[in-house]
Short mmCIF file of C-alpha atoms in Angstrom, two decimals:
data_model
loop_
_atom_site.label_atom_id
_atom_site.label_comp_id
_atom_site.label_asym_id
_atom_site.label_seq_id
_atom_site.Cartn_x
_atom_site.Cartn_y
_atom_site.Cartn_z
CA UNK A 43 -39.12 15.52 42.50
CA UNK A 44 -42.11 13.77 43.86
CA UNK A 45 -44.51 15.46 45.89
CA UNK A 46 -46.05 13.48 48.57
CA UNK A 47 -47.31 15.72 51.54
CA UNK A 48 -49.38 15.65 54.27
CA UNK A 49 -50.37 19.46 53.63
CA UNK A 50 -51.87 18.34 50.27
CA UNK A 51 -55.17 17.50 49.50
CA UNK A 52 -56.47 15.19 47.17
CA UNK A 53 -60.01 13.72 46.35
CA UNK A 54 -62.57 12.87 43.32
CA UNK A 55 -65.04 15.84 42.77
CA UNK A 56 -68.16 16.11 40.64
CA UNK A 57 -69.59 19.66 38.86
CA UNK A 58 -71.87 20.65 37.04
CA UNK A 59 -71.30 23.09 33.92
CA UNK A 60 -67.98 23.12 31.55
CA UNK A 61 -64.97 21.19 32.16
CA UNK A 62 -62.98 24.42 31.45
CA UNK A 63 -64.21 26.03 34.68
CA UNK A 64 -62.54 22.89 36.53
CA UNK A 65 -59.75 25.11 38.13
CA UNK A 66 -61.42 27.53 39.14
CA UNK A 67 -64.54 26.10 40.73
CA UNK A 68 -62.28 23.33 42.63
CA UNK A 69 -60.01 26.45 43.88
CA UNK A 70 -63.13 28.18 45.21
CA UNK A 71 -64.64 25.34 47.39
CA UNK A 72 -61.30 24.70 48.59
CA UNK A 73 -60.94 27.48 49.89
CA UNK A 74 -64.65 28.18 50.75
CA UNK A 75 -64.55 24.67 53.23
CA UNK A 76 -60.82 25.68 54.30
CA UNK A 77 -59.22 22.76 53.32
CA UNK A 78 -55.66 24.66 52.50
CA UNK A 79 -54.44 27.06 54.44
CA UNK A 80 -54.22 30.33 52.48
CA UNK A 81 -54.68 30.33 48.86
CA UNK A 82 -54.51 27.24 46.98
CA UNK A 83 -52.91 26.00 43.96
CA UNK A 84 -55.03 23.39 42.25
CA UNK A 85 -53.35 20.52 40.06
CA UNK A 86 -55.77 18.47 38.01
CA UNK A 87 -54.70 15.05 37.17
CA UNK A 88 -57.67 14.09 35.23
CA UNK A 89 -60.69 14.86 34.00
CA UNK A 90 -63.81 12.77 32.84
CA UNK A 91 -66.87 14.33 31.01
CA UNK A 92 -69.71 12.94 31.91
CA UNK A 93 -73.66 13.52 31.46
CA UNK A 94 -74.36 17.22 32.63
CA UNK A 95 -71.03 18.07 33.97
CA UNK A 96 -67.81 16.39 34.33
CA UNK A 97 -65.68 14.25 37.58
CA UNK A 98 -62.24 15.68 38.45
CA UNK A 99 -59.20 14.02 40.21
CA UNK A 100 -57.24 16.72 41.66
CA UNK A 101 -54.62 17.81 44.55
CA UNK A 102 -54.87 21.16 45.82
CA UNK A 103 -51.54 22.43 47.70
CA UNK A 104 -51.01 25.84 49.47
CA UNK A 105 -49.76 28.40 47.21
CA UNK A 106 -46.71 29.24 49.76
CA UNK A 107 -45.47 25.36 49.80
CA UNK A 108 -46.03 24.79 46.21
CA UNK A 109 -43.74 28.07 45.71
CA UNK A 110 -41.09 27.11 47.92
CA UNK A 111 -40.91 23.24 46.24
CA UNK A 112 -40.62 25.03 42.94
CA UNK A 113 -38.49 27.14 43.82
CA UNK A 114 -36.20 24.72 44.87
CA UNK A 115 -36.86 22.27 41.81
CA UNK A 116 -34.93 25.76 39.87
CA UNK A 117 -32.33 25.68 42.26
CA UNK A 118 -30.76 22.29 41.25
CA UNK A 119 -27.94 22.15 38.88
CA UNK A 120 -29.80 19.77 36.88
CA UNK A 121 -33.13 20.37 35.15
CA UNK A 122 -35.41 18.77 38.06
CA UNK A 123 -39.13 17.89 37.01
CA UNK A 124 -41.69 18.01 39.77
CA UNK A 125 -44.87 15.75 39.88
CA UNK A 126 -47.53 15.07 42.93
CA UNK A 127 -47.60 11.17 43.63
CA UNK A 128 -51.55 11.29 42.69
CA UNK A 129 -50.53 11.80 39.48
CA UNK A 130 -48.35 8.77 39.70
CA UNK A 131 -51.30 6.74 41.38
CA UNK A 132 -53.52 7.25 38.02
CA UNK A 133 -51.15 7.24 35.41
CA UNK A 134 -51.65 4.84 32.70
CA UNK A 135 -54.66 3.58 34.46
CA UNK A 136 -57.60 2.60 31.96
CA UNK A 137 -60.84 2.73 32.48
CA UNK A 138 -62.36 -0.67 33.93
CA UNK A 139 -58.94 -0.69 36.27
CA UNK A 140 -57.16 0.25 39.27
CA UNK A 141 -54.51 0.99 41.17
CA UNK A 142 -53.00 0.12 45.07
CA UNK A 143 -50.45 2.09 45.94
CA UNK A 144 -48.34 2.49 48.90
CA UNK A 145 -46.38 5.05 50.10
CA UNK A 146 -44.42 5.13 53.34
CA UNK A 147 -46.95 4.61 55.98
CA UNK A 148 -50.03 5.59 53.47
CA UNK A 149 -52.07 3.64 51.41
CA UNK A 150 -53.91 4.41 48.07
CA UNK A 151 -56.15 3.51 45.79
CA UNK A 152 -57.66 4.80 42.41
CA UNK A 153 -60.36 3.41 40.31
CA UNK A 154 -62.07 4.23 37.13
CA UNK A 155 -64.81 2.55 36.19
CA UNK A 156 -68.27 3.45 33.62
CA UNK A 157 -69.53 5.74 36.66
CA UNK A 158 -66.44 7.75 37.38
CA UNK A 159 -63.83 7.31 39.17
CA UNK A 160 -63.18 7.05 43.07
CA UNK A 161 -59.81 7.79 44.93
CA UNK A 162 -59.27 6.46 48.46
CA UNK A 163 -56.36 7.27 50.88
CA UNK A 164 -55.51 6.02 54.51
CA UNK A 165 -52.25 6.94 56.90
CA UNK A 166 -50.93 3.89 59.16
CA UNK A 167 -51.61 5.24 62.89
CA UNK A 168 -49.12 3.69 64.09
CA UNK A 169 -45.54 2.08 63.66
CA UNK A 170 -46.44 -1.77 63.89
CA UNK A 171 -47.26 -4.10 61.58
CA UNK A 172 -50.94 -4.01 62.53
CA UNK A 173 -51.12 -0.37 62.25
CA UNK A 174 -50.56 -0.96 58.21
CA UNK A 175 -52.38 -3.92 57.90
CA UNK A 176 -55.88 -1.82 59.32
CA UNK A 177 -54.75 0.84 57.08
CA UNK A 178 -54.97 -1.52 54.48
CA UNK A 179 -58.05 -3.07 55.33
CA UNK A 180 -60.02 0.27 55.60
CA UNK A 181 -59.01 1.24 52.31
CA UNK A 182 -59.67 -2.14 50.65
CA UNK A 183 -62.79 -2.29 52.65
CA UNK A 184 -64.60 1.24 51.44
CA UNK A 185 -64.01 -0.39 47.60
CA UNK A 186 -64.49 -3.59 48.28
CA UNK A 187 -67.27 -3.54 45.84
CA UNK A 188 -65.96 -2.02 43.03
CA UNK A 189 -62.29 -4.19 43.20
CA UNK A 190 -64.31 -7.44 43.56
CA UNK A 191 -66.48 -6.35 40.38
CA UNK A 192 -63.11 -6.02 38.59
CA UNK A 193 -61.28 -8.96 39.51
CA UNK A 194 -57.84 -9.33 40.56
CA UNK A 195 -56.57 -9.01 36.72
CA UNK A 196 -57.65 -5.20 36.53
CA UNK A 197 -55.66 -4.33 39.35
CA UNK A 198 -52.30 -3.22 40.16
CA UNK A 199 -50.13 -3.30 43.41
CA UNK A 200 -47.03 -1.48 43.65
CA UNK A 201 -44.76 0.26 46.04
CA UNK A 202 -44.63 4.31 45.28
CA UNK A 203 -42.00 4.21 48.89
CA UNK A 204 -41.33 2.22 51.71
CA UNK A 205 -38.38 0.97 53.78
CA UNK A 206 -40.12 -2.07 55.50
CA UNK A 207 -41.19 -4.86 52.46
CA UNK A 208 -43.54 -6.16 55.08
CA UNK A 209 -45.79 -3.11 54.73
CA UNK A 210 -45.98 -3.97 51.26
CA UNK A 211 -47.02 -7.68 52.12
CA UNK A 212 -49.57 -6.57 54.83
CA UNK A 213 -51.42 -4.44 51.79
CA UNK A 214 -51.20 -7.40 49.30
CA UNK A 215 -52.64 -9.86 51.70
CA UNK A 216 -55.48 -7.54 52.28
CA UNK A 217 -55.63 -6.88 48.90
CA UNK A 218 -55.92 -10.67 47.98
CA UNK A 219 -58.93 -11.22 50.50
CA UNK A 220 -61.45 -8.51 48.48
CA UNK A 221 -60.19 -9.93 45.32
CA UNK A 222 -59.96 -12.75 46.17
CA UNK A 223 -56.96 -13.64 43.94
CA UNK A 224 -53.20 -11.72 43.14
CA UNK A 225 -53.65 -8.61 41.16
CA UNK A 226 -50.69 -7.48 39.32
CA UNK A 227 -47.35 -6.18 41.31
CA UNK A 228 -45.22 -3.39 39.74
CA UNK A 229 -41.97 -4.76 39.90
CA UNK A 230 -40.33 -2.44 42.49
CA UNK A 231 -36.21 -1.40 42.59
CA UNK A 232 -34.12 -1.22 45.54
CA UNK A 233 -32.16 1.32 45.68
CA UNK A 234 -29.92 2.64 48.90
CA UNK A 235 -30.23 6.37 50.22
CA UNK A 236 -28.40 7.48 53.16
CA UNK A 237 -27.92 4.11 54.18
CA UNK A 238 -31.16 2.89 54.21
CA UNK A 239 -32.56 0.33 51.77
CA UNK A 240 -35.84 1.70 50.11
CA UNK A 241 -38.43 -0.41 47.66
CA UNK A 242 -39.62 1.64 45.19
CA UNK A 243 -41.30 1.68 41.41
CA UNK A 244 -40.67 4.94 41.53
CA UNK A 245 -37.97 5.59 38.26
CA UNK A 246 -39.91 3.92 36.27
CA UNK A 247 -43.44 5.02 36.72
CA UNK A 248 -41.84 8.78 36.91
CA UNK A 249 -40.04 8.37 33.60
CA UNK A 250 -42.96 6.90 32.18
CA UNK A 251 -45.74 9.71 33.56
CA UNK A 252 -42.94 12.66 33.19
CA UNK A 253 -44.92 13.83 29.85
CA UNK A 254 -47.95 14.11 31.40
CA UNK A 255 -47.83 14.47 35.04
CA UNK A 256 -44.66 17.04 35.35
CA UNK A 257 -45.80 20.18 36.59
CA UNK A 258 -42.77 22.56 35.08
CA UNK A 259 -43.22 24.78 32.43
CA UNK A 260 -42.84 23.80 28.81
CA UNK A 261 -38.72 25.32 28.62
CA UNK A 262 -38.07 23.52 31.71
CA UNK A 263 -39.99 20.39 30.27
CA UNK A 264 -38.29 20.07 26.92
CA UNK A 265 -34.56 21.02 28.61
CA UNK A 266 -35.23 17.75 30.80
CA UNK A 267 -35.87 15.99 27.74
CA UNK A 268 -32.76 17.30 25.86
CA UNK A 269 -30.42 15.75 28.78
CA UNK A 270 -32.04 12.79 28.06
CA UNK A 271 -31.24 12.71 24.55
CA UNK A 272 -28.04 14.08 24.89
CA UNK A 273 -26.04 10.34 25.10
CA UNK A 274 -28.70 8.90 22.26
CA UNK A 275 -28.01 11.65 20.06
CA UNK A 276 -24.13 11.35 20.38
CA UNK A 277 -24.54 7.81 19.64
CA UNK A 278 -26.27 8.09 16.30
CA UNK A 279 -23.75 10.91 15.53
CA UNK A 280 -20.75 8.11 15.74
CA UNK A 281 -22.94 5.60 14.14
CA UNK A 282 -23.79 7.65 10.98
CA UNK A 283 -20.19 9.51 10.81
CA UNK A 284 -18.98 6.19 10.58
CA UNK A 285 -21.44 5.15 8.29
CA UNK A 286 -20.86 8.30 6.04
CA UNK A 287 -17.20 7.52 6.23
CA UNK A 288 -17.65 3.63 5.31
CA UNK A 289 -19.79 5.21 2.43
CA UNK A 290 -16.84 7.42 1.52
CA UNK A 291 -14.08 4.77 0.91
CA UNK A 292 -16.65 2.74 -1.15
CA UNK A 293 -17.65 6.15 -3.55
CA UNK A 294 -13.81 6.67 -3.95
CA UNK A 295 -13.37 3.10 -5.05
CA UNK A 296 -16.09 3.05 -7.53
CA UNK A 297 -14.71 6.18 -8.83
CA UNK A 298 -11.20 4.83 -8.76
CA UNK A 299 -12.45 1.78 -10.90
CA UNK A 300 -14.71 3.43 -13.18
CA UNK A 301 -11.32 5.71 -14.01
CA UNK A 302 -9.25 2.78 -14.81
CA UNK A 303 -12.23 1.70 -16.97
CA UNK A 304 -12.08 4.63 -19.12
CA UNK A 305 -9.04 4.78 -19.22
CA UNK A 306 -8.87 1.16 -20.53
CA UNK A 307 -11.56 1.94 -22.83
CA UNK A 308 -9.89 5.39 -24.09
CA UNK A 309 -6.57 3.14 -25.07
CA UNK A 310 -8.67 0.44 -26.90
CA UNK A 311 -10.19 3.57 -28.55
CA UNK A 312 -6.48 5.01 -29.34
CA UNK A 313 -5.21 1.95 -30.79
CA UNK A 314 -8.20 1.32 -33.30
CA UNK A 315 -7.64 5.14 -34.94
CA UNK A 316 -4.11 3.80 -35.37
CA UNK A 317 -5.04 0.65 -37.48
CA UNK A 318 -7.62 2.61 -39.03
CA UNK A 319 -4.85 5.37 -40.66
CA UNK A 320 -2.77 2.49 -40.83
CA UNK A 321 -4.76 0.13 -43.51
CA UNK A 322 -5.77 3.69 -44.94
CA UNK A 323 -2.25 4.52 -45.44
CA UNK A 324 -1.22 0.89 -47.44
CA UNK A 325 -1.15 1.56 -51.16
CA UNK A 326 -2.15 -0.81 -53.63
CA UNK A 327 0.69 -3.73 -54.03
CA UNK A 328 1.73 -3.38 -57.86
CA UNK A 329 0.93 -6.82 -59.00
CA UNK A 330 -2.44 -6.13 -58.23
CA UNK A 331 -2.70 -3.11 -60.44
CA UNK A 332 -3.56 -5.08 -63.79
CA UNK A 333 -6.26 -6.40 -62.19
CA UNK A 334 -7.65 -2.98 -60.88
CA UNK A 335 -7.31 -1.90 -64.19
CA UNK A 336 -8.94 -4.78 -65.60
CA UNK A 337 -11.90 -4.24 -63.13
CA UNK A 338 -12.29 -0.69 -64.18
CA UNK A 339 -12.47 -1.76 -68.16
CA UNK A 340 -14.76 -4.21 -66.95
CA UNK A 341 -17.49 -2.15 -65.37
CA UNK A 342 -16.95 0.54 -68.47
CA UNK A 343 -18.02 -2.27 -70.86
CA UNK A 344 -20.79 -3.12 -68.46
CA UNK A 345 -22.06 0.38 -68.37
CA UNK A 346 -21.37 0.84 -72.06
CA UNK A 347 -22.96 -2.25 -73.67
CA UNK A 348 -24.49 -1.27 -76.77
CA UNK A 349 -26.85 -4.08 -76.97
CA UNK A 350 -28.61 -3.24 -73.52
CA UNK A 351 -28.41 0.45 -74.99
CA UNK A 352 -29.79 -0.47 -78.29
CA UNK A 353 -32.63 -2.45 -76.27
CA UNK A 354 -33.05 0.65 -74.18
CA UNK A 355 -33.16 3.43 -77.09
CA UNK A 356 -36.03 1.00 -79.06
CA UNK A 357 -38.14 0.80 -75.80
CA UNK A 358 -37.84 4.27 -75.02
CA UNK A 359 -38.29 5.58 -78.39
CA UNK A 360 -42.32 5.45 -79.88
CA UNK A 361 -43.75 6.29 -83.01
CA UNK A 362 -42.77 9.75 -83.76
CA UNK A 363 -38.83 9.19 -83.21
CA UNK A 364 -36.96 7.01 -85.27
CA UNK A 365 -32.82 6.67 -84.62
CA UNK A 366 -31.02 7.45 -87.01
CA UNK A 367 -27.05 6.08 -85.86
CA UNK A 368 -25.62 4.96 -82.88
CA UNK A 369 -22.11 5.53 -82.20
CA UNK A 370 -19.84 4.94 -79.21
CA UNK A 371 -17.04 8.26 -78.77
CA UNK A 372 -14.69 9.64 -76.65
CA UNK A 373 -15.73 13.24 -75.30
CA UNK A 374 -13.19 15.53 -75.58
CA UNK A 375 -12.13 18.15 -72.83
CA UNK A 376 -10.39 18.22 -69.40
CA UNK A 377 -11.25 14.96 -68.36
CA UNK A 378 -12.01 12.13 -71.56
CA UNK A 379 -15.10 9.92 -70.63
CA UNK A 380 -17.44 7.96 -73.21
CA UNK A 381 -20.35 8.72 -74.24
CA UNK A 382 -22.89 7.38 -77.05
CA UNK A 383 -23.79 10.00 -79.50
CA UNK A 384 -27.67 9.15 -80.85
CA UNK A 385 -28.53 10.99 -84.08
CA UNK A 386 -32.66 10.80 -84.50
CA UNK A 387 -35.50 12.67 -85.91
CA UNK A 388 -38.68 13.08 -84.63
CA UNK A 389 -42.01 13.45 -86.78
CA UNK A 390 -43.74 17.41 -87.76
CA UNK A 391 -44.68 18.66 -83.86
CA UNK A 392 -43.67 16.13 -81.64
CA UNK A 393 -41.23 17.76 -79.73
CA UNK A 394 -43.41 16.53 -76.46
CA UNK A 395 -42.16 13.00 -78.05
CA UNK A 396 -38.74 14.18 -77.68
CA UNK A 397 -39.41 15.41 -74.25
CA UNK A 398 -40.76 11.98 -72.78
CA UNK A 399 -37.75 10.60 -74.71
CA UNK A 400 -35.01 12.42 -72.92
CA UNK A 401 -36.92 12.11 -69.31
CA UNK A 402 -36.93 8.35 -69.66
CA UNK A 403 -33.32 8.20 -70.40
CA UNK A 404 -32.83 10.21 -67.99
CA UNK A 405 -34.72 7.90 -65.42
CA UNK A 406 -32.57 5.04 -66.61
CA UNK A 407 -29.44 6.53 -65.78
CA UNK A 408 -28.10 8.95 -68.71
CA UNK A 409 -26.89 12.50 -68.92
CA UNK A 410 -27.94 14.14 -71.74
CA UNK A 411 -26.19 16.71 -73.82
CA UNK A 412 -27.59 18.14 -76.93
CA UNK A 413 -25.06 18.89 -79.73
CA UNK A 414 -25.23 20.18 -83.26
CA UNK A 415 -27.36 17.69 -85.19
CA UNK A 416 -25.65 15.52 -88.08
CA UNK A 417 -28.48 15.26 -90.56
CA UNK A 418 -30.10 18.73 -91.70
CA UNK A 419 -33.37 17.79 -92.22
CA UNK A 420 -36.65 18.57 -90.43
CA UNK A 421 -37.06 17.49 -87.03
CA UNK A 422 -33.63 16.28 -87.01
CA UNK A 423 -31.90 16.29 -83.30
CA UNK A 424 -28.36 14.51 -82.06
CA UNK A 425 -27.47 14.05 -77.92
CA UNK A 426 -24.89 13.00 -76.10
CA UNK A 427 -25.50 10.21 -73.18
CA UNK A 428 -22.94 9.86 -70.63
CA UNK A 429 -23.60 7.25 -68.36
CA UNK A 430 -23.99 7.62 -64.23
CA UNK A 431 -22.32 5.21 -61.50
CA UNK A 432 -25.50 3.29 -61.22
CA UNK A 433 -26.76 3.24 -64.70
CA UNK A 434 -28.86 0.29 -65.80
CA UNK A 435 -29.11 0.66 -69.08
CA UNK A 436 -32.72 -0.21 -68.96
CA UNK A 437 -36.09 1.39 -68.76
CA UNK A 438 -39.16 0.50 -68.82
CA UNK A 439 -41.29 2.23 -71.66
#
């Protein structure tokens, strides 16, 4: 609901002081000069500081009539903003512009410029054509100044209300003569109400000054927005269930193929453990036992070569141990293995000799097991060497 009364007064004040006291001290000389019958109720539209004080575009509306239009605003079934048409007039209006306006049989006009603003309003006296066209003319007249220093590209034209589009053409024409150019027209809507035809840019400049111009309080305010949002928000609600859903079949397809890949991957897996116990499983063919055999006596004699042990015994062997015999055997026991049995003595207190002696052999690759010595004499000492996996039969002294 627009508000657009005769009983309400609007005009462009200056005080002195804080802006906070704007209500307050625009409520008082309202009253004080009787320009509202009773007590007022005072709707700033805007405010502009300036040096020492501050400039105020305001409405002031008896408190009995602004009641009543509220009152009926909460009656509606839907949530019904209400807004003054002043506040329509300067809405979105920067500063270095301005903006015609008409509205039914009245004509007005808000500027802003470095020095303040200025608000003009005339009423048609009359029902002819030349009644609005010296409407128009007084109003364009008293700024003629200021709309000339802006040029016609700072200004706007537009129809708030008016069943006769040759109203609207009377204003523009006078408009064009102090600007001497065409400012820019708000592209009006016609819409049909009770059978009449009315020219209007009134849905759209509402819509777009309902955050700042509506006059309800915040509930009423944000319930008006919710109906708004009701058919956007269902939309996106389809959009993403179906996106969520799209997203669905696509995660239960990846899932379907990554099972069909382990599953693949778990019979590959399957079928290798059954080659594996399968070649572990084949035994030997017998022709080909000879030759294992012949392998085995093979490495034996490798391991067992008495000239690379002979080579090893004389390297390892200094000057206080001289060998005595050498002689390959068969240990006897559980299991029979060979072994070299090395019958030495070692010079008057060099049993360290004997020491170094066994370590190297050791190092090469021998176990060592002392037995009963052959010879009796001083010094005299007889091992066992059995040889490791990975003998060498070589050391280095």
């Amino acid at each position: 609901m627009v508000l657009d009364l005769d009983d309400v007064f609007t005009d462009v004040w200056r005080f002195e002081g804080k802006a906070e006291y704007a209500t307050a001290l625009i409520e008082k000389r309202v009253r004080t000069q009787g320009l509202v019958e009773g007590v007022a109720h005072v709707v700033v539209h805007r405010l502009v500081k300036l040096p020492g004080g501050f400039q105020v575009f305001f409405s002031a509306i008896s408190l009995d009539l602004w009641q009543r239009c509220t009152q009926w605003a909460q009656e509606q079934s839907d949530h019904c903003l209400v807004m003054m048409a002043p506040g329509l007039l300067c809405h979105g209006v920067k500063l270095g512009n301005a903006r015609l306006m008409l509205s039914q049989r009245r004509v007005m006009c808000f500027i802003e410029t470095e020095e303040g603003m200025a608000f003009g309003s005339t009423q048609a006296l009359g029902s002819g054509a030349s009644a609005m066209a010296s409407a128009a003319q007084v109003v364009t007249a008293n700024h003629s100044a200021l709309l000339a220093r802006l040029g016609p590209d700072a200004v706007e034209w537009g129809a708030l209300w008016t069943q006769q589009p040759s109203d609207g053409d009377s204003c523009l024409a006078a408009l064009r003569a102090v600007l001497g150019g065409d400012p820019a027209v708000l592209p009006p809507q016609e819409l049909v109400l009770a059978g009449e035809r009315v020219h209007t840019v009134l849905p759209r400049l509402a819509r777009e000054a309902a955050g700042r111009h509506a006059l309800n309080p915040v509930v009423d305010r944000l319930a008006w927005r919710s109906e708004r949002w009701v058919a956007p928000v269902a939309v996106v609600t389809a959009v993403v269930g179906v996106v969520l859903a799209i997203v669905g079949v696509l995660v239960g397809q990846m899932a379907e193929q990554q099972q069909a890949v382990g599953q693949g991957q778990r019979a590959e897996l399957s079928a290798l453990r059954d080659r594996i116990q399968a070649v572990s499983s084949v035994e030997a063919p017998q022709k080909l036992l000879p030759v294992a055999e012949f392998s085995r006596a093979l490495d034996e004699g490798a391991r067992h070569d008495p000239v690379a042990f002979m080579a090893l015994l004389k390297a390892s062997s200094g000057k206080d141990i001289r060998i005595q015999r050498v002689r390959l055997e068969t240990t006897t026991g559980q299991s029979r293995v060979r072994a070299f049995r090395v019958d030495g003595v070692m010079a008057p207190g060099a049993s360290a000799a004997v020491t170094r002696w066994v370590s190297q052999l050791v190092a090469a690759g021998w176990t060592l097991k002392a037995v009963d010595p052959t010879y009796t004499v001083p010094g005299a000492f007889s091992y066992e060497l059995v040889a490791t996996a990975t003998a060498s039969g070589n050391v280095k002294p």
